[in-house]
Coordinates of C-alpha atoms and ligand atoms in Angstrom, one line a residue:
M57 CA 147.7 103.4 74.2
H58 CA 150.8 101.5 74.0
S59 CA 152.0 99.4 71.1
I60 CA 153.5 96.0 71.5
G61 CA 155.0 94.5 68.4
G62 CA 153.7 97.4 66.3
Q63 CA 150.1 97.0 67.5
V64 CA 148.6 99.9 69.2
S65 CA 146.4 99.1 72.2
D66 CA 144.5 100.9 75.0
T67 CA 146.2 100.6 78.4
T68 CA 143.7 102.8 80.3
A69 CA 140.4 104.4 80.1
Q70 CA 141.9 107.7 81.4
P71 CA 140.9 110.8 79.5
K72 CA 143.9 112.3 77.7
S73 CA 143.9 115.4 79.9
A74 CA 143.8 113.4 83.2
T75 CA 147.4 114.0 84.1
K76 CA 147.2 117.7 83.7
D77 CA 144.8 117.6 86.7
A78 CA 145.8 119.8 89.7
P79 CA 147.3 117.6 92.4
S80 CA 144.2 117.7 94.5
K81 CA 142.2 115.8 91.9
P82 CA 141.5 112.1 92.5
N83 CA 143.9 111.0 89.8
W84 CA 146.9 112.9 91.1
W85 CA 148.7 109.6 91.8
R86 CA 148.4 108.1 88.3
Q87 CA 151.6 109.8 86.9
A88 CA 153.1 111.1 90.0
A89 CA 156.8 111.4 90.7
V90 CA 157.1 110.1 94.3
Y91 CA 160.2 110.6 96.5
Q92 CA 160.8 108.0 99.2
I93 CA 162.2 109.4 102.5
Y94 CA 163.8 107.0 104.9
P95 CA 163.2 109.3 107.8
R96 CA 166.0 108.3 110.1
S97 CA 168.5 109.0 107.4
F98 CA 167.2 112.1 105.7
A99 CA 167.8 115.2 107.9
D100 CA 168.5 115.4 111.6
H101 CA 167.0 118.6 113.2
N102 CA 167.8 117.9 116.9
G103 CA 171.3 116.7 116.4
D104 CA 170.9 113.2 118.0
G105 CA 172.3 111.5 114.9
L106 CA 168.8 110.2 113.8
G107 CA 166.8 111.9 111.1
D108 CA 163.5 113.3 112.3
I109 CA 160.2 114.9 111.3
K110 CA 161.4 118.5 111.8
G111 CA 164.4 117.7 109.6
I112 CA 161.9 116.8 106.8
T113 CA 159.8 119.9 107.4
A114 CA 163.0 122.0 107.1
R115 CA 163.8 120.4 103.8
V116 CA 160.4 120.9 102.2
P117 CA 161.8 123.8 100.1
Y118 CA 164.4 121.3 98.7
L119 CA 161.6 118.8 97.8
K120 CA 159.6 121.6 96.2
E121 CA 162.6 122.7 94.1
L122 CA 163.3 119.1 93.2
G123 CA 159.8 119.1 91.7
V124 CA 158.3 115.9 93.2
D125 CA 154.6 115.4 93.4
A126 CA 154.5 113.3 96.5
V127 CA 156.7 112.0 99.4
W128 CA 156.5 108.4 100.6
L129 CA 157.6 108.2 104.2
S130 CA 159.1 104.9 105.4
P131 CA 158.0 104.1 109.0
F132 CA 158.4 107.0 111.6
Y133 CA 156.4 105.2 114.3
P134 CA 157.7 104.3 117.8
S135 CA 160.0 101.3 117.2
E136 CA 162.9 99.5 118.8
L137 CA 164.5 99.6 115.3
A138 CA 165.0 95.8 115.1
D139 CA 164.2 96.3 111.4
G140 CA 164.8 99.9 110.6
G141 CA 161.3 100.9 111.8
Y142 CA 159.4 98.1 110.1
D143 CA 158.9 96.8 113.6
V144 CA 156.1 99.1 114.7
A145 CA 155.3 99.5 118.4
D146 CA 152.4 101.9 118.0
Y147 CA 150.8 102.6 114.7
R148 CA 149.2 105.8 115.7
D149 CA 152.1 107.8 117.0
V150 CA 155.5 109.3 116.1
D151 CA 158.7 107.8 117.5
P152 CA 159.6 110.4 120.2
R153 CA 163.2 110.3 118.8
L154 CA 161.7 111.6 115.5
G155 CA 159.3 114.1 117.0
S156 CA 155.6 114.3 118.0
L157 CA 152.2 114.2 116.3
A158 CA 152.3 118.0 116.4
D159 CA 155.6 117.9 114.4
F160 CA 153.9 115.5 112.0
D161 CA 151.0 117.8 111.4
E162 CA 153.3 120.7 110.8
M163 CA 155.2 118.6 108.2
V164 CA 151.9 117.7 106.5
S165 CA 150.9 121.4 106.3
A166 CA 154.3 122.4 104.9
L167 CA 154.2 119.6 102.3
H168 CA 150.7 120.5 101.2
A169 CA 151.5 124.2 101.1
S170 CA 154.1 123.3 98.6
G171 CA 151.8 121.1 96.6
I172 CA 153.4 117.9 97.7
K173 CA 151.2 114.9 98.7
L174 CA 152.2 112.5 101.5
I175 CA 152.1 108.7 101.5
V176 CA 152.9 106.8 104.7
D177 CA 154.0 103.2 105.2
I178 CA 151.6 100.8 106.8
V179 CA 153.1 97.6 108.2
P180 CA 150.1 95.2 108.6
N181 CA 151.8 91.7 108.5
H182 CA 153.6 92.1 111.8
T183 CA 153.9 94.4 114.8
S184 CA 157.0 95.0 116.9
D185 CA 157.4 92.6 119.9
Q186 CA 157.2 95.9 121.9
H187 CA 153.6 96.5 120.7
E188 CA 151.2 96.5 123.7
W189 CA 149.2 93.7 122.1
F190 CA 152.3 91.5 121.9
Q191 CA 153.3 92.3 125.5
E192 CA 149.8 91.5 126.6
A193 CA 150.0 88.2 124.6
L194 CA 153.2 87.3 126.5
Q195 CA 151.5 87.9 129.8
S196 CA 148.4 85.9 128.8
P197 CA 148.0 82.1 128.8
P198 CA 147.9 79.9 125.7
G199 CA 144.5 80.0 124.1
S200 CA 143.8 83.5 125.4
A201 CA 142.2 86.2 123.3
A202 CA 145.4 88.2 123.6
R203 CA 147.4 85.4 122.0
D204 CA 144.8 85.0 119.3
R205 CA 145.8 88.3 117.7
Y206 CA 149.1 86.6 116.8
V207 CA 150.0 83.2 115.4
F208 CA 150.9 81.1 118.5
R209 CA 151.1 77.3 118.3
D210 CA 152.2 74.5 120.5
G211 CA 155.5 72.9 119.6
I212 CA 156.0 69.4 118.3
G213 CA 157.9 66.4 119.7
P214 CA 157.1 64.7 123.0
D215 CA 157.6 67.8 125.1
G216 CA 156.7 70.4 122.4
S217 CA 160.3 71.6 122.3
Q218 CA 160.4 71.6 118.5
P219 CA 159.0 74.5 116.5
P220 CA 155.6 73.7 114.8
T221 CA 157.4 73.7 111.4
D222 CA 160.9 73.9 110.1
W223 CA 160.2 77.1 108.1
Q224 CA 162.9 79.7 107.8
S225 CA 162.3 83.5 108.2
V226 CA 163.0 85.9 105.3
F227 CA 165.9 87.3 107.3
G228 CA 167.3 83.9 107.9
G229 CA 167.0 81.5 110.9
P230 CA 163.8 79.8 112.1
A231 CA 160.5 81.5 111.5
W232 CA 159.2 80.4 115.0
H233 CA 160.3 81.7 118.4
Q234 CA 159.6 80.0 121.7
V235 CA 158.1 81.9 124.6
P236 CA 158.8 81.0 128.3
D237 CA 155.6 78.9 128.7
G238 CA 156.7 76.7 125.8
Q239 CA 154.4 78.0 123.0
W240 CA 155.9 79.3 119.7
Y241 CA 154.9 82.3 117.7
L242 CA 155.4 82.8 114.0
H243 CA 157.6 85.6 112.6
L244 CA 158.1 85.6 108.8
F245 CA 160.7 88.4 109.4
A246 CA 162.8 89.0 112.5
P247 CA 161.8 87.5 115.9
E248 CA 161.1 91.0 117.0
Q249 CA 158.4 91.2 114.3
P250 CA 155.6 88.7 115.4
D251 CA 153.1 88.0 112.6
L252 CA 149.5 89.2 113.3
N253 CA 146.6 86.8 112.9
W254 CA 144.3 88.3 110.2
D255 CA 141.5 85.8 111.2
N256 CA 141.1 87.9 114.3
K257 CA 138.6 90.8 114.1
D258 CA 140.5 93.1 116.5
V259 CA 143.3 93.1 113.9
H260 CA 140.9 94.2 111.2
E261 CA 139.3 96.9 113.3
D262 CA 142.6 98.3 114.6
F263 CA 144.1 98.7 111.1
I264 CA 140.9 100.5 109.9
K265 CA 141.3 102.8 112.9
T266 CA 144.9 103.4 111.9
L267 CA 144.0 104.2 108.2
R268 CA 141.4 106.7 109.4
F269 CA 143.7 108.2 112.0
W270 CA 146.3 109.2 109.4
S271 CA 143.8 110.0 106.7
N272 CA 142.1 112.4 109.1
R273 CA 145.5 114.0 109.7
G274 CA 145.8 114.8 106.0
V275 CA 147.8 111.8 104.7
D276 CA 147.0 111.3 101.0
G277 CA 148.0 107.6 100.6
F278 CA 149.6 104.5 102.0
R279 CA 152.4 102.2 101.0
I280 CA 151.5 98.7 102.2
D281 CA 154.4 96.7 103.5
V282 CA 154.5 93.0 102.4
A283 CA 151.0 93.3 101.1
H284 CA 151.1 89.8 99.8
A285 CA 151.4 88.3 103.3
L286 CA 148.8 89.0 106.1
T287 CA 146.4 86.1 105.6
K288 CA 147.6 82.6 106.3
D289 CA 146.3 79.0 106.1
L290 CA 148.1 77.1 108.8
S291 CA 145.8 74.1 108.8
E292 CA 147.4 70.7 109.1
P293 CA 149.3 69.0 107.5
L294 CA 151.7 71.9 107.0
P295 CA 154.3 71.7 104.2
T296 CA 157.9 71.3 105.0
W297 CA 160.5 74.0 104.3
E298 CA 162.0 71.7 101.6
E299 CA 158.6 72.0 99.9
L300 CA 158.3 75.7 100.3
R301 CA 161.8 77.1 100.1
H302 CA 161.8 77.7 96.3
L303 CA 158.3 79.2 96.3
M304 CA 159.2 82.9 96.4
H305 CA 158.2 85.9 94.3
E306 CA 157.9 84.9 90.7
N307 CA 157.8 81.2 91.7
L308 CA 154.8 81.4 93.9
P309 CA 151.9 79.2 92.9
L310 CA 149.4 81.0 90.6
D311 CA 146.4 79.7 92.4
G312 CA 146.9 81.4 95.8
T313 CA 147.5 78.2 97.7
H314 CA 150.8 79.1 99.4
P315 CA 150.3 78.9 103.2
F316 CA 151.4 82.5 103.8
W317 CA 152.2 84.4 100.6
D318 CA 149.7 85.8 98.2
R319 CA 146.6 84.0 99.4
D320 CA 143.4 85.0 97.7
E321 CA 141.7 86.0 101.0
V322 CA 144.1 88.9 101.4
H323 CA 142.1 90.8 98.8
E324 CA 139.1 90.8 101.2
I325 CA 141.1 92.9 103.5
Y326 CA 142.0 95.4 100.8
A327 CA 138.3 95.5 99.7
E328 CA 137.5 96.5 103.3
W329 CA 140.3 99.2 103.2
R330 CA 139.2 100.5 99.8
K331 CA 135.8 101.4 101.4
V332 CA 137.8 103.4 104.0
F333 CA 139.9 105.1 101.4
N334 CA 136.8 106.1 99.5
E335 CA 135.3 107.8 102.5
Y336 CA 137.7 110.7 101.7
D337 CA 137.7 113.3 99.1
P338 CA 139.9 112.8 97.1
P339 CA 140.0 109.1 98.0
R340 CA 143.1 108.0 99.7
T341 CA 145.5 106.0 97.5
A342 CA 147.5 102.9 98.3
V343 CA 150.4 101.1 96.7
A344 CA 151.1 97.4 97.4
E345 CA 154.5 96.0 98.1
A346 CA 153.6 92.6 96.6
W347 CA 156.3 90.2 95.5
V348 CA 154.1 88.0 93.5
P349 CA 154.2 86.4 90.1
R350 CA 153.4 89.0 87.4
P351 CA 149.9 87.6 86.6
R352 CA 148.9 88.0 90.2
R353 CA 149.9 91.7 90.5
P354 CA 146.9 93.4 88.9
R355 CA 144.6 92.2 91.6
Y356 CA 146.5 94.2 94.2
A357 CA 146.4 97.2 91.9
S358 CA 142.7 97.1 91.1
A359 CA 140.3 99.9 91.9
E360 CA 138.5 97.6 94.3
G361 CA 141.7 96.9 96.1
L362 CA 144.8 99.0 96.9
G363 CA 144.7 100.8 93.6
Q364 CA 148.4 100.5 92.6
A365 CA 151.2 97.9 93.0
F366 CA 154.9 98.2 92.9
N367 CA 156.7 96.8 89.8
F368 CA 160.1 95.7 91.1
D369 CA 161.2 94.2 87.8
L370 CA 163.8 96.9 87.2
L371 CA 165.4 96.3 90.6
E372 CA 166.4 92.9 89.2
A373 CA 167.0 93.8 85.5
A374 CA 170.5 94.4 84.1
W375 CA 171.3 97.6 82.2
D376 CA 170.1 96.1 78.9
A377 CA 167.7 97.3 76.3
S378 CA 165.9 94.1 75.7
E379 CA 165.4 93.6 79.5
F380 CA 164.1 97.1 79.9
R381 CA 161.8 96.7 76.8
E382 CA 160.3 93.5 78.2
V383 CA 159.7 95.0 81.6
I384 CA 158.0 98.1 80.1
D385 CA 155.8 96.0 77.8
D386 CA 154.8 93.6 80.5
N387 CA 154.0 96.3 83.0
L388 CA 151.9 98.3 80.6
T389 CA 150.0 95.2 79.8
L390 CA 149.5 94.5 83.5
S391 CA 148.4 98.0 84.2
S392 CA 145.9 97.8 81.4
E393 CA 144.5 94.7 83.1
S394 CA 144.1 96.3 86.5
G395 CA 143.1 99.8 85.3
A396 CA 145.8 101.3 87.5
S397 CA 148.8 103.1 86.2
S398 CA 152.1 101.4 86.3
T399 CA 154.8 102.1 88.8
W400 CA 158.6 102.3 88.0
V401 CA 161.3 101.8 90.6
L402 CA 165.1 101.7 90.3
S403 CA 166.0 101.9 94.0
N404 CA 164.6 101.7 97.5
H405 CA 165.7 101.1 101.0
D406 CA 166.0 97.4 100.5
V407 CA 168.4 97.1 97.5
V408 CA 171.9 98.1 96.5
R409 CA 171.6 101.6 94.9
H410 CA 171.2 101.4 91.2
V411 CA 174.0 103.9 90.5
T412 CA 176.3 101.2 92.0
R413 CA 174.5 98.3 90.4
Y414 CA 175.0 99.8 86.9
G415 CA 178.7 100.3 87.5
L416 CA 179.2 96.6 88.1
P417 CA 179.5 93.8 85.5
Q418 CA 175.9 93.2 84.4
D419 CA 176.2 89.4 84.8
P420 CA 173.5 87.4 86.6
D421 CA 175.7 86.9 89.7
T422 CA 177.0 90.4 90.0
K423 CA 174.4 92.8 88.7
N424 CA 172.4 93.1 92.0
G425 CA 175.5 94.2 93.8
K426 CA 175.2 91.7 96.6
S427 CA 178.4 89.9 95.9
W428 CA 180.2 93.3 95.7
L429 CA 178.8 94.2 99.1
M430 CA 180.1 90.9 100.5
T431 CA 183.7 92.0 99.6
D432 CA 183.1 95.4 101.3
G433 CA 182.9 97.0 97.8
K434 CA 186.2 95.6 96.5
E435 CA 185.2 92.9 94.0
P436 CA 184.3 93.1 91.2
K437 CA 185.7 96.5 90.5
L438 CA 183.1 99.2 90.5
D439 CA 183.2 101.7 87.6
R440 CA 181.7 104.6 89.5
E441 CA 181.4 106.9 86.5
L442 CA 179.8 104.3 84.3
G443 CA 177.3 103.6 87.0
E444 CA 176.5 107.4 87.3
R445 CA 176.2 107.8 83.6
R446 CA 173.8 104.8 83.2
A447 CA 171.8 105.9 86.2
R448 CA 171.3 109.4 84.6
A449 CA 170.1 107.7 81.4
A450 CA 167.9 105.3 83.3
V451 CA 166.0 108.0 85.3
L452 CA 165.2 110.0 82.2
L453 CA 163.9 106.8 80.6
L454 CA 161.7 106.1 83.6
L455 CA 160.4 109.6 84.0
A456 CA 159.3 109.5 80.4
L457 CA 157.2 106.4 80.9
P458 CA 153.4 106.6 81.6
G459 CA 152.7 105.9 85.3
S460 CA 154.3 106.8 88.6
T461 CA 158.0 106.9 89.2
Y462 CA 159.1 106.1 92.8
M463 CA 162.6 107.6 93.5
Y464 CA 164.7 106.8 96.6
Q465 CA 166.3 109.6 98.6
G466 CA 169.8 110.3 97.4
E467 CA 169.4 109.0 93.9
E468 CA 168.9 112.6 92.8
L469 CA 172.5 113.1 93.9
G470 CA 173.8 110.1 92.0
L471 CA 174.7 108.6 95.3
H472 CA 176.5 105.3 95.3
E473 CA 176.0 102.5 97.8
V474 CA 178.3 102.7 100.8
G475 CA 180.0 99.3 100.3
D476 CA 182.5 99.3 103.2
L477 CA 180.5 99.9 106.3
P478 CA 182.4 98.3 109.2
E479 CA 180.9 95.4 111.2
E480 CA 180.4 97.5 114.3
A481 CA 178.2 100.0 112.4
M482 CA 175.8 97.4 111.0
Q483 CA 172.1 97.6 112.0
D484 CA 170.2 95.4 109.5
P485 CA 168.8 92.1 110.9
S486 CA 169.4 90.5 107.5
Y487 CA 173.1 91.0 108.1
F488 CA 173.1 89.6 111.6
R489 CA 170.9 86.6 110.8
N490 CA 172.8 85.7 107.6
K491 CA 176.4 86.3 108.7
G492 CA 178.8 85.6 105.9
V493 CA 176.0 85.3 103.3
E494 CA 174.3 88.8 103.3
K495 CA 175.9 92.2 104.0
G496 CA 172.4 93.7 104.5
R497 CA 170.8 96.9 103.5
D498 CA 172.6 99.5 105.6
G499 CA 174.7 100.7 102.7
C500 CA 171.8 102.4 101.0
R501 CA 170.5 103.9 104.3
V502 CA 173.5 106.0 105.2
P503 CA 172.3 109.6 106.1
L504 CA 172.3 112.0 103.2
P505 CA 175.1 114.6 102.6
W506 CA 173.7 118.1 102.4
T507 CA 177.0 120.1 102.7
P508 CA 180.6 119.2 101.8
D509 CA 181.7 119.6 105.5
G510 CA 180.3 119.8 109.0
A511 CA 179.9 117.1 111.6
S512 CA 177.7 114.8 109.4
F513 CA 177.9 116.6 106.0
G514 CA 175.0 118.8 107.0
F515 CA 172.7 115.9 107.9
G516 CA 172.7 117.3 111.5
S517 CA 174.8 119.2 113.9
N518 CA 176.3 116.0 115.3
G519 CA 177.2 112.5 114.0
A520 CA 175.1 110.2 111.9
H521 CA 173.7 106.9 113.0
L522 CA 175.5 105.1 110.2
P523 CA 179.0 106.3 109.3
Q524 CA 179.3 108.5 106.1
P525 CA 182.3 108.0 103.9
G526 CA 184.7 110.9 103.0
W527 CA 183.5 110.9 99.3
F528 CA 180.1 112.2 100.4
A529 CA 181.8 115.6 100.4
D530 CA 182.0 115.6 96.6
V531 CA 178.3 114.8 96.0
A532 CA 176.6 116.8 98.8
V533 CA 173.5 118.8 97.8
A534 CA 175.3 122.2 98.3
V535 CA 178.0 121.1 95.9
Q536 CA 175.7 119.9 93.2
E537 CA 173.4 123.0 93.5
N538 CA 176.4 125.0 92.2
D539 CA 177.0 122.7 89.3
P540 CA 174.5 122.8 86.3
A541 CA 176.0 119.5 85.0
S542 CA 175.2 117.7 88.3
T543 CA 172.8 114.8 88.7
L544 CA 170.7 117.0 91.0
W545 CA 170.2 119.6 88.2
L546 CA 169.3 116.8 85.9
Y547 CA 166.6 115.5 88.2
R548 CA 165.2 119.1 88.7
R549 CA 165.2 119.8 85.1
A550 CA 163.6 116.4 84.3
L551 CA 160.8 116.8 86.8
E552 CA 160.1 120.3 85.7
A553 CA 160.0 119.3 82.0
R554 CA 158.0 116.2 82.7
H555 CA 155.2 118.3 84.3
K556 CA 155.0 120.3 81.1
L557 CA 155.3 117.4 78.6
Q558 CA 153.1 114.8 80.3
S559 CA 149.5 114.4 79.2
G560 CA 147.8 111.1 78.4
E561 CA 149.0 107.7 79.5
A562 CA 150.0 106.4 76.1
L563 CA 153.2 105.0 74.8
E564 CA 154.0 104.0 71.3
W565 CA 157.3 102.3 70.3
V566 CA 159.3 103.9 67.5
D567 CA 161.1 101.3 65.5
N568 CA 164.7 102.4 64.9
G569 CA 166.2 99.2 63.7
N570 CA 168.7 99.0 66.5
A571 CA 167.8 96.5 69.3
E572 CA 170.1 98.4 71.7
V573 CA 168.2 101.6 71.4
L574 CA 164.8 102.1 73.0
H575 CA 162.7 104.8 71.4
F576 CA 159.2 105.6 72.3
A577 CA 156.7 108.4 71.7
R578 CA 154.2 109.8 74.3
P579 CA 151.2 112.0 73.4
D580 CA 151.7 115.6 72.1
G581 CA 155.1 115.0 70.4
W582 CA 157.2 113.9 73.5
Q583 CA 159.8 111.3 72.6
C584 CA 162.4 109.5 74.6
V585 CA 165.4 107.7 73.1
T586 CA 167.9 105.6 75.2
N587 CA 171.1 104.3 73.8
F588 CA 172.1 101.2 75.9
S589 CA 175.0 100.4 73.6
A590 CA 178.6 101.3 73.9
Q591 CA 178.6 103.1 70.6
P592 CA 177.1 106.5 69.7
V593 CA 173.9 106.4 67.5
P594 CA 172.4 109.1 65.3
L595 CA 170.1 111.6 67.0
P596 CA 166.6 111.2 65.6
P597 CA 164.9 114.4 64.3
G598 CA 163.3 116.7 66.9
E599 CA 164.1 119.4 69.3
V600 CA 166.3 118.2 72.2
V601 CA 164.4 119.1 75.4
L602 CA 166.8 117.3 77.8
A603 CA 169.6 114.9 77.7
S604 CA 171.4 112.8 80.3
V605 CA 174.8 113.9 78.8
P606 CA 175.7 116.6 76.3
V607 CA 174.6 115.5 72.8
D608 CA 175.3 116.9 69.3
D609 CA 174.0 115.0 66.2
E610 CA 174.7 111.7 67.9
I611 CA 173.5 110.1 71.2
P612 CA 176.6 108.9 73.0
A613 CA 176.8 105.5 74.7
D614 CA 174.6 104.9 77.8
A615 CA 172.6 108.1 77.4
T616 CA 168.9 109.2 77.1
V617 CA 167.5 112.1 75.2
W618 CA 164.0 113.7 75.4
L619 CA 162.8 115.2 72.1
K620 CA 159.9 117.3 71.2
V621 CA 158.8 116.3 67.7
Ligands
NOJ53 C1 159.6 95.3 103.3 C2 160.3 96.5 103.7 O1 160.6 97.3 102.6 C3 161.6 96.0 104.4 O2 162.4 97.1 104.6 C4 161.2 95.3 105.7 O3 162.3 94.8 106.3 C5 160.2 94.2 105.4 N1 159.2 94.5 104.5 C6 159.6 93.7 106.7 O4 158.7 94.6 107.2

């Protein structure tokens, strides 16, 4: 149940005890705390500066102590790293720089032995240009079967020297690239990421093979990259970029008629995949990365489809009670429509870390941190402590909500974005293709600090593939482990308490007469109160289970308290 405007409604048919299920039960994912690992920046076992699979395995005890239910692994497949691994050259192998399939199996066993599930990233919209299919397509003539697995077209103009359309790619620059024989291929992202043709049956069969390959190796679920792309309608006449440019995310048409985003046919693919997921016991899970208008989200999350969809609304929201309240209400309503549980996300590998976002002015043009990044972290002035304080409050709020919380590696350390990476260190295509407009996503992908000293703050025995700033020494895992007031301790305590407190997926708002304070109740007497204001507010009755900062009879500004009532 959750109540909107005082009315109590059912959000799910889940029995009340469902979330006390042991993790091996089919519903383990419904209220899971999922920790995202960006493998090349987590832990480097072989000292080559790139994080690897053995590095993750060695840190399973850390993950266990943190108390997460599952790990989501960003791509670890062979890749030329044109887009941080989201350019996959072989979907059924491990990048040799990250290890081997044997290392992968060992990691799965170690995670499972610690009661942690594993979700892997699947990138079905595009391959790498190094993928054997694309190499074959380049060697094959126009009209060949090999070219049909991708989206090749003749150019326009008298000699075909103009791209088929004037569309722009997501990372900037034209969305078509010309090959030596004159044809053009579509890449919605970087040129090294040619789009697959989902009208081709080889593509369908190959992804099913991939899903079974990893499921058979013990993978518990999948995160589906740009799940709202894949199917395309490129029949003539094609719209111009002027007609399409504003049709993104929330502004996409609600009838599925965009030529390449969020077309209705994409759900036929997920229905096919669902049959594969259900071959397993427990069924494999999936979560969609689908940047679509809110009313279109439930279909991705339905039990006949992927089963869950990301809600990115908090990546775009300011630190503001009414914005949070609206996002929570909307998403509980959407999850009641799909039957899935909701997801909650503050950070991932694509956005400025929320600790930093919350330390910047919460105005529309500064709150996402992009303008701050463009000045190498100089303007507007970042209030680091305020950001850390709000982030601690935010995560307690999120972890008290019904549904799954997805956390991004390093947020448990209260890690800020690295805002001043030098030009020569940059790796992200969105930086290179949008010079002067975007600083890119490298600042949230800097390898983690494990120790206050050492070649790469304990990340590995050598350097790190992105430079780590000196202030990483103060926030390293080993430093925080010795400090019960640290953010790491807060996360550990919160995850432990959440396991004990969580039962049914119900939420009921408690009216407290202050619009800047969000107060809600969960089943069995668990309550969460967040004070978004700059003034302390009275502490409601109940036993304090956990608080983001020390509390007495008041909740200080920018703080969250969990109560048992
Ligand atoms: C979404 C991923 O999260 C992002 O990192 C990647 O660049 C694009 N999809 C393209 O695969």
